[in-house]
Amino acid sequence: MKSGPLEPGGPSRVPPRIHKGNKGVSIMDLVLRAVAIVATLASAVAMGTTNETLPFFNQFIQFRARYNDLPTFTFFVIVNSIVCFYLVLSLPMSIFHIVRSRATFTRVILIFLDSVMLALLTLGASAAAAIVYLAHKGNASANWLAICQQFNNFCQRISGSLIGSFGGILVFIVLILLSAIALCRRP
Amino acid sequence: MSTDSTRIDVAETEMTSREAKGKAPLLADPPGQVDRKSRGFMGLRRHAGRGGGYKRGIAIFDFVVRLCTLVAAIAATATMATTDETLPFFTQFFQFQASYDDLPAFQFFVVAMAIACVYLGLSIPLSIVSIIRPHAVAARMLLIFFDLGMVVLTTAAASSAAAIVYLAHVGNSNANWLSICQQFNNFCQRTSGAVVAAFLAMLGFMFLVVLSAVILKKP
C-alpha cells in the first residue's frame, strides 16, 4: 500500500481506498425497507380485519370475536401501523444514503431510530404472540379456556398476522447491521 | 572517508530497523504528527488527530451501561424465578398455588433473561478489550450484532410476560378469562416487578447498540 522511505515525524499519508461496497449496501437497505413495509402493513391489515361471528347463541360465551376485544391485539395493530408509517418516512433517507455514501451522522441517527422501531415492533409482536398462544392452548392453572376451539377462523388470522410482524423484526435486524457495516467502511 | 560513510550507513540502518520493528522513534514526535506505525504499550498510542480519545470515553461508558444492564437482567431473572405463592384456603375450582411454572410465557421469560445475563457476563471481557483498543472494528461489530439479538430477545420476553401480567391484573370478559390477581397479590406484584426490570434491561441494550454505532463511525 505505502511505498517509499518512511519519514519519522512526518504526517501520515494513507492513500484513500475507493470502496464501491457502500452503494450496494445502501441499495440493499432500500430494498429491505420496502419488504418490511409490505410485511408490517400485511400484519396490521390481517389483524385489523378480523371479525368472526358464530352461528349459535350461548348464555355464557361471547359469540363474536374481533381484534378489539383484546387490548393486546389493539396495541399490535397500532404498533404495526406506526412502524409501517416510519418505514415509509425513512425511504427518502435511505435514497439519500445511496446518493451520498459519505454521510455518517445521518446513518447513526437512522440506526437509533431503527433500533427504537425494532424494540417497538418486538413489543407488539411478542405480546400478541403470548395472547395467541394462550388462545390456542388455554391455561389450566388460571382457569383460562382456549377460545380457539370455537373461533377457528379468528385464530387462524391472528396466528398468520404474527408471521408478517416477525418477518419485519428480522428485516429490521438486517437493516441495522447493514447500516453498521456501511458506517465502518470508508466510502 | 570510508569510515565516515560507513558510520552514516550504520546510523541510517539503525533508524530504519527501529521503524521496521514498529517501535517508537527515538525522538518524541510533536502531537498531531504521529506516524502510523508507531505503537506504544498495548496499542495505547497518542491519537490526538484521529478521534481515539472520545472513542475510548464512549467505550468506558459502554462498559458502565453493560454493568447496569447486567444488574437489571439478574434482578429480573431472580425475581421471576422465585415467585411462588400458596393461598391459605382451598376451593373446588381454583388453583391455590401460583408459581412461574404455571404460565409458559413466564418460563420463556426466565430462560430468555438467563440467556441475557450469561451473554452480558461473557461480553464484559470483550468490552474491556474494546476500551483498550478503541479502533478494533471486529470486536465492536461482534458486540453490536449480539447486542441487537439481545434487544430482540429481552423485548420479546418482557412484552410477552407483560401481556400475561396485564391479563392477570385485568382479565378479559370477552374471552371469559378471570383476573387472578385478586387472589394472588404477592405473585402479581413480583411478576410486575420482574417485567419492569426486564424493560430496563431492554433500554440498556438499545443504548449499547447506539453507543457501538457511534464508536464504529469513522470520524
Coordinates of C-alpha atoms in Angstrom, one line a residue:
Chain A
M1 CA 0.0 0.0 0.0
K2 CA 2.6 2.5 1.1
S3 CA 5.8 2.6 -0.8
G4 CA 8.9 4.8 -0.4
P5 CA 11.1 5.6 2.6
L6 CA 9.5 6.0 6.0
E7 CA 9.6 9.5 7.3
P8 CA 9.8 9.7 11.1
G9 CA 7.9 12.7 12.4
G10 CA 6.1 13.4 9.1
P11 CA 2.4 13.4 8.7
S12 CA 0.9 10.0 8.0
R13 CA -0.2 9.7 4.4
V14 CA -2.8 6.9 3.7
P15 CA -4.0 6.7 0.2
P16 CA -7.8 6.8 0.2
R17 CA -9.3 3.4 -0.6
I18 CA -12.1 3.7 -3.1
H19 CA -14.9 1.5 -1.8
K20 CA -17.8 0.7 -4.1
G21 CA -19.3 -1.5 -1.4
N22 CA -21.3 1.2 0.3
K23 CA -23.6 1.8 -2.6
G24 CA -24.5 -1.9 -2.8
V25 CA -25.2 -1.9 1.0
S26 CA -27.4 1.2 0.6
I27 CA -29.4 -0.3 -2.3
M28 CA -30.0 -3.5 -0.3
D29 CA -31.1 -1.3 2.6
L30 CA -33.7 0.4 0.4
V31 CA -35.0 -3.0 -0.9
L32 CA -35.2 -4.4 2.6
R33 CA -37.1 -1.4 3.8
A34 CA -39.7 -1.9 1.0
V35 CA -40.0 -5.6 2.1
A36 CA -40.6 -4.5 5.7
I37 CA -43.3 -2.0 4.7
V38 CA -45.2 -4.8 2.9
A39 CA -44.8 -7.2 5.9
T40 CA -45.9 -4.8 8.6
L41 CA -48.8 -3.5 6.5
A42 CA -50.0 -7.0 5.8
S43 CA -49.8 -7.8 9.5
A44 CA -51.8 -4.7 10.5
V45 CA -54.4 -5.4 7.9
A46 CA -54.7 -9.1 8.7
M47 CA -55.2 -8.4 12.4
G48 CA -57.4 -5.4 11.9
T49 CA -59.9 -7.0 9.7
T50 CA -60.7 -10.0 12.0
N51 CA -64.4 -10.4 12.6
E52 CA -65.9 -13.7 13.3
T53 CA -69.4 -14.3 14.4
L54 CA -70.5 -17.8 15.5
P55 CA -73.8 -19.0 14.1
F56 CA -75.1 -20.2 17.5
F57 CA -76.1 -18.5 20.7
N58 CA -74.9 -19.3 24.2
Q59 CA -75.6 -17.7 27.5
F60 CA -72.0 -17.6 28.7
I61 CA -69.7 -17.3 25.8
Q62 CA -69.2 -14.3 23.5
F63 CA -70.4 -15.2 20.1
R64 CA -68.4 -12.6 18.2
A65 CA -64.6 -12.1 18.1
R66 CA -62.8 -9.1 16.9
Y67 CA -59.3 -7.8 17.4
N68 CA -60.9 -5.0 19.6
D69 CA -61.9 -7.5 22.2
L70 CA -58.3 -8.0 23.4
P71 CA -56.4 -4.8 24.1
T72 CA -53.1 -6.5 23.3
F73 CA -54.3 -7.0 19.7
T74 CA -55.3 -3.4 19.5
F75 CA -51.8 -2.5 20.6
F76 CA -50.4 -4.8 18.0
V77 CA -52.3 -3.2 15.2
I78 CA -51.3 0.3 16.4
V79 CA -47.6 -0.7 16.6
N80 CA -47.6 -2.2 13.2
S81 CA -49.2 0.9 11.7
I82 CA -46.6 3.2 13.4
V83 CA -43.7 1.1 12.2
C84 CA -45.1 1.0 8.6
F85 CA -45.5 4.7 8.7
Y86 CA -42.0 5.2 10.0
L87 CA -40.6 3.0 7.2
V88 CA -42.3 5.0 4.5
L89 CA -40.9 8.2 6.0
S90 CA -37.4 6.7 6.2
L91 CA -37.3 5.7 2.5
P92 CA -36.1 9.2 1.4
M93 CA -33.3 9.0 4.0
S94 CA -32.3 5.6 2.5
I95 CA -32.3 7.0 -1.0
F96 CA -30.2 9.9 0.3
H97 CA -27.7 7.4 1.6
I98 CA -27.4 5.7 -1.8
V99 CA -26.7 9.0 -3.5
R100 CA -24.3 10.3 -0.8
S101 CA -22.3 7.3 0.6
R102 CA -20.2 9.5 2.8
A103 CA -22.9 10.5 5.2
T104 CA -22.1 9.0 8.6
F105 CA -24.1 11.2 11.0
T106 CA -27.4 10.5 9.3
R107 CA -26.6 6.8 9.4
V108 CA -26.1 6.9 13.2
I109 CA -29.5 8.7 13.5
L110 CA -31.1 6.1 11.3
I111 CA -29.6 3.3 13.4
F112 CA -31.0 4.9 16.5
L113 CA -34.5 5.3 15.0
D114 CA -34.3 1.8 13.5
S115 CA -33.5 0.2 16.9
V116 CA -36.3 2.1 18.6
M117 CA -38.7 0.8 15.9
L118 CA -37.3 -2.7 16.3
A119 CA -37.9 -2.6 20.0
L120 CA -41.5 -1.3 19.5
L121 CA -42.2 -4.0 16.8
T122 CA -40.9 -6.7 19.0
L123 CA -43.0 -5.4 21.9
G124 CA -46.2 -5.6 19.9
A125 CA -45.4 -8.9 18.2
S126 CA -44.3 -10.7 21.4
A127 CA -47.3 -9.6 23.4
A128 CA -49.7 -10.7 20.6
A129 CA -47.8 -14.0 20.4
A130 CA -48.3 -14.6 24.1
I131 CA -52.0 -14.0 23.8
V132 CA -52.3 -16.1 20.6
Y133 CA -50.6 -19.0 22.4
L134 CA -53.0 -18.6 25.3
A135 CA -55.9 -18.5 22.9
H136 CA -54.7 -21.8 21.4
K137 CA -53.8 -23.7 24.5
G138 CA -55.6 -22.0 27.4
N139 CA -54.2 -22.3 30.9
A140 CA -55.5 -24.8 33.4
S141 CA -53.8 -23.2 36.4
A142 CA -55.5 -19.8 35.8
N143 CA -58.8 -21.3 34.5
W144 CA -58.4 -19.6 31.2
L145 CA -60.2 -21.6 28.4
A146 CA -58.8 -21.9 25.0
I147 CA -61.0 -19.8 22.8
C148 CA -59.6 -21.2 19.5
Q149 CA -61.8 -24.2 19.7
Q150 CA -64.8 -22.1 19.0
F151 CA -63.3 -19.3 16.9
N152 CA -61.3 -21.2 14.3
N153 CA -61.1 -18.5 11.6
F154 CA -60.3 -15.8 14.1
C155 CA -57.4 -17.9 15.5
Q156 CA -56.0 -18.6 12.0
R157 CA -56.0 -15.0 11.1
I158 CA -54.3 -13.8 14.3
S159 CA -51.7 -16.5 14.0
G160 CA -51.0 -15.6 10.4
S161 CA -50.6 -11.9 11.0
L162 CA -47.9 -12.7 13.5
I163 CA -45.7 -14.1 10.7
G164 CA -45.5 -10.7 8.9
S165 CA -44.6 -9.0 12.1
F166 CA -41.8 -11.4 12.9
G167 CA -40.5 -11.2 9.4
G168 CA -40.4 -7.4 9.9
I169 CA -38.3 -7.9 13.0
L170 CA -35.8 -10.0 11.1
V171 CA -35.6 -7.4 8.3
F172 CA -35.0 -4.6 10.9
I173 CA -32.1 -6.6 12.4
V174 CA -30.5 -6.9 9.0
L175 CA -31.1 -3.2 8.3
I176 CA -29.3 -2.1 11.5
L177 CA -26.4 -4.5 10.8
L178 CA -26.2 -3.2 7.2
S179 CA -26.0 0.4 8.5
A180 CA -23.3 -0.6 11.0
I181 CA -21.3 -2.2 8.2
A182 CA -21.7 0.8 6.0
L183 CA -20.5 3.0 8.9
C184 CA -17.3 1.2 9.5
R185 CA -16.3 1.1 5.8
R186 CA -14.6 4.2 4.4
P187 CA -16.8 5.3 1.4
Chain B
M1 CA 36.5 9.0 4.4
S2 CA 35.2 5.4 4.0
T3 CA 34.9 5.1 7.8
D4 CA 32.7 8.2 7.8
S5 CA 30.4 6.9 5.2
T6 CA 30.2 3.5 7.0
R7 CA 29.2 5.3 10.2
I8 CA 26.4 7.2 8.4
D9 CA 25.2 4.0 6.8
V10 CA 25.1 2.2 10.2
A11 CA 23.2 5.1 11.7
E12 CA 20.6 5.1 8.9
T13 CA 20.0 1.3 9.1
E14 CA 19.6 1.6 12.8
M15 CA 16.9 4.2 12.4
T16 CA 15.1 2.2 9.7
S17 CA 15.4 -1.0 11.6
R18 CA 13.7 0.6 14.6
E19 CA 11.0 1.8 12.4
A20 CA 10.7 -1.6 10.8
K21 CA 10.4 -3.2 14.2
G22 CA 7.4 -1.0 14.9
K23 CA 8.9 0.8 17.9
A24 CA 8.5 4.5 18.5
P25 CA 11.2 6.8 17.1
L26 CA 13.9 7.8 19.5
L27 CA 12.8 11.5 19.4
A28 CA 9.3 12.1 20.7
D29 CA 7.1 13.5 17.9
P30 CA 5.0 16.6 18.5
P31 CA 1.4 15.7 19.0
G32 CA -0.7 15.6 15.8
Q33 CA 2.1 14.2 13.7
V34 CA 2.2 10.6 15.0
D35 CA 3.5 8.2 12.4
R36 CA 1.0 5.5 11.7
K37 CA 3.4 2.7 12.6
S38 CA 4.5 3.9 16.0
R39 CA 3.0 1.9 18.8
G40 CA 3.2 2.3 22.5
F41 CA 2.4 -0.2 25.2
M42 CA -0.6 -2.4 24.2
G43 CA -1.6 -0.1 21.4
L44 CA -2.2 3.0 23.6
R45 CA -0.9 5.4 21.1
R46 CA -1.4 9.1 21.0
H47 CA -4.5 9.6 18.9
A48 CA -4.7 13.4 19.0
G49 CA -5.7 13.8 15.4
R50 CA -7.7 10.6 14.9
G51 CA -10.5 10.7 17.4
G52 CA -9.3 7.9 19.6
G53 CA -9.8 10.0 22.8
Y54 CA -13.6 10.3 22.6
K55 CA -14.0 6.8 21.4
R56 CA -12.3 5.4 24.5
G57 CA -14.5 7.6 26.6
I58 CA -17.6 6.2 24.9
A59 CA -16.2 2.7 25.3
I60 CA -15.8 3.2 29.0
F61 CA -19.4 4.5 29.2
D62 CA -20.5 1.4 27.2
F63 CA -18.8 -0.8 29.9
V64 CA -20.6 1.0 32.7
V65 CA -24.0 0.7 30.9
R66 CA -23.2 -3.0 30.4
L67 CA -22.8 -3.5 34.1
C68 CA -26.0 -1.7 34.9
T69 CA -27.9 -3.9 32.3
L70 CA -26.4 -7.0 33.9
V71 CA -27.7 -5.9 37.3
A72 CA -31.2 -5.3 35.8
A73 CA -31.2 -8.7 34.0
I74 CA -30.1 -10.6 37.1
A75 CA -32.8 -8.8 39.1
A76 CA -35.5 -9.7 36.5
T77 CA -34.4 -13.4 36.3
A78 CA -34.2 -13.8 40.1
T79 CA -37.5 -12.1 40.8
M80 CA -39.4 -14.1 38.3
A81 CA -37.8 -17.4 39.2
T82 CA -38.6 -17.1 42.8
T83 CA -42.3 -16.4 42.6
D84 CA -44.2 -18.9 44.4
E85 CA -47.4 -18.2 46.3
T86 CA -49.7 -20.6 48.1
L87 CA -53.0 -19.4 49.3
P88 CA -54.1 -20.5 52.8
F89 CA -57.6 -21.6 51.7
F90 CA -59.0 -24.3 49.5
T91 CA -61.6 -24.1 46.8
Q92 CA -63.0 -26.7 44.5
F93 CA -62.4 -24.9 41.2
F94 CA -59.4 -22.6 41.7
Q95 CA -55.8 -23.4 41.8
F96 CA -54.5 -22.5 45.2
Q97 CA -50.8 -22.3 44.3
A98 CA -49.2 -20.0 41.7
S99 CA -45.7 -20.1 40.5
Y100 CA -43.9 -19.0 37.3
D101 CA -44.0 -22.6 36.1
D102 CA -47.7 -22.4 35.5
L103 CA -47.5 -20.0 32.7
P104 CA -45.3 -20.8 29.7
A105 CA -44.8 -17.1 29.0
F106 CA -43.1 -16.8 32.4
Q107 CA -41.0 -19.8 31.7
F108 CA -39.8 -18.3 28.5
F109 CA -39.2 -15.1 30.4
V110 CA -36.9 -16.8 32.9
V111 CA -35.0 -18.7 30.2
A112 CA -34.6 -15.6 28.0
M113 CA -33.4 -13.3 30.8
A114 CA -31.0 -16.0 31.9
I115 CA -29.5 -16.1 28.4
A116 CA -29.2 -12.3 28.5
C117 CA -27.4 -12.5 31.9
V118 CA -24.9 -15.1 30.6
Y119 CA -24.3 -13.1 27.4
L120 CA -23.6 -10.0 29.4
G121 CA -21.2 -11.8 31.6
L122 CA -19.3 -13.1 28.6
S123 CA -19.3 -9.8 26.7
I124 CA -17.7 -7.8 29.6
P125 CA -14.1 -9.0 28.6
L126 CA -14.8 -8.1 25.0
S127 CA -15.9 -4.6 26.1
I128 CA -12.7 -4.3 28.1
V129 CA -10.7 -5.2 25.1
S130 CA -12.6 -2.6 23.1
I131 CA -11.7 0.1 25.7
I132 CA -8.0 -0.8 25.4
R133 CA -8.1 -0.7 21.6
P134 CA -10.8 1.7 20.6
H135 CA -10.1 1.2 16.9
A136 CA -10.7 -2.6 16.9
V137 CA -13.6 -2.9 14.5
A138 CA -14.1 -6.7 14.7
A139 CA -14.8 -6.6 18.5
R140 CA -17.3 -3.7 18.0
M141 CA -19.1 -5.4 15.1
L142 CA -19.4 -8.6 17.2
L143 CA -20.8 -6.6 20.2
I144 CA -23.3 -4.7 18.1
F145 CA -24.5 -7.9 16.4
F146 CA -25.1 -9.8 19.7
D147 CA -26.5 -6.7 21.4
L148 CA -29.0 -6.4 18.7
G149 CA -30.0 -10.1 19.2
M150 CA -30.3 -9.5 22.9
V151 CA -32.5 -6.4 22.3
V152 CA -35.0 -8.6 20.4
L153 CA -34.8 -11.4 23.0
T154 CA -35.2 -9.2 26.0
T155 CA -38.0 -7.3 24.4
A156 CA -39.8 -10.5 23.4
A157 CA -39.5 -11.9 27.0
A158 CA -40.5 -8.6 28.7
S159 CA -43.5 -7.9 26.4
S160 CA -45.0 -11.4 26.4
A161 CA -44.7 -11.5 30.2
A162 CA -46.3 -8.0 30.3
A163 CA -49.2 -9.2 28.2
I164 CA -49.8 -12.1 30.6
V165 CA -49.4 -9.8 33.7
Y166 CA -51.9 -7.3 32.2
L167 CA -54.3 -10.2 31.6
A168 CA -53.8 -11.4 35.2
H169 CA -54.5 -7.9 36.5
V170 CA -57.5 -7.0 34.4
G171 CA -58.8 -10.2 33.0
N172 CA -60.9 -10.3 29.8
S173 CA -64.7 -10.5 29.8
N174 CA -64.9 -11.4 26.1
A175 CA -62.9 -14.5 26.4
N176 CA -64.1 -15.3 29.9
W177 CA -60.6 -15.0 31.4
L178 CA -60.8 -14.1 35.1
S179 CA -58.2 -11.9 36.6
I180 CA -56.2 -13.9 39.0
C181 CA -54.5 -11.0 40.8
Q182 CA -57.4 -10.5 43.1
Q183 CA -56.4 -13.8 44.9
F184 CA -52.7 -13.9 44.2
N185 CA -51.5 -10.5 45.3
N186 CA -47.8 -11.3 46.0
F187 CA -47.5 -13.2 42.8
C188 CA -48.8 -10.4 40.8
Q189 CA -46.5 -7.8 42.4
R190 CA -43.4 -9.9 41.9
T191 CA -44.1 -10.6 38.3
S192 CA -44.9 -7.0 37.6
G193 CA -41.5 -6.0 39.2
A194 CA -39.7 -8.6 37.1
V195 CA -41.3 -7.2 34.0
V196 CA -40.2 -3.7 34.9
A197 CA -36.6 -4.8 35.4
A198 CA -36.7 -6.6 32.1
F199 CA -37.8 -3.4 30.4
L200 CA -34.9 -1.5 32.0
A201 CA -32.5 -4.2 30.6
M202 CA -34.1 -3.7 27.2
L203 CA -33.4 0.0 27.3
G204 CA -29.9 -0.7 28.4
F205 CA -29.3 -3.0 25.4
M206 CA -30.8 -0.4 23.0
F207 CA -28.4 2.2 24.4
L208 CA -25.5 -0.2 24.0
V209 CA -26.4 -0.7 20.3
V210 CA -26.4 3.1 19.7
L211 CA -23.1 3.5 21.5
S212 CA -21.5 0.8 19.4
A213 CA -22.7 2.5 16.3
V214 CA -21.2 5.8 17.4
I215 CA -17.9 4.1 18.1
L216 CA -17.9 2.4 14.7
K217 CA -18.4 5.7 12.9
K218 CA -15.3 6.8 11.2
P219 CA -14.6 10.4 12.0

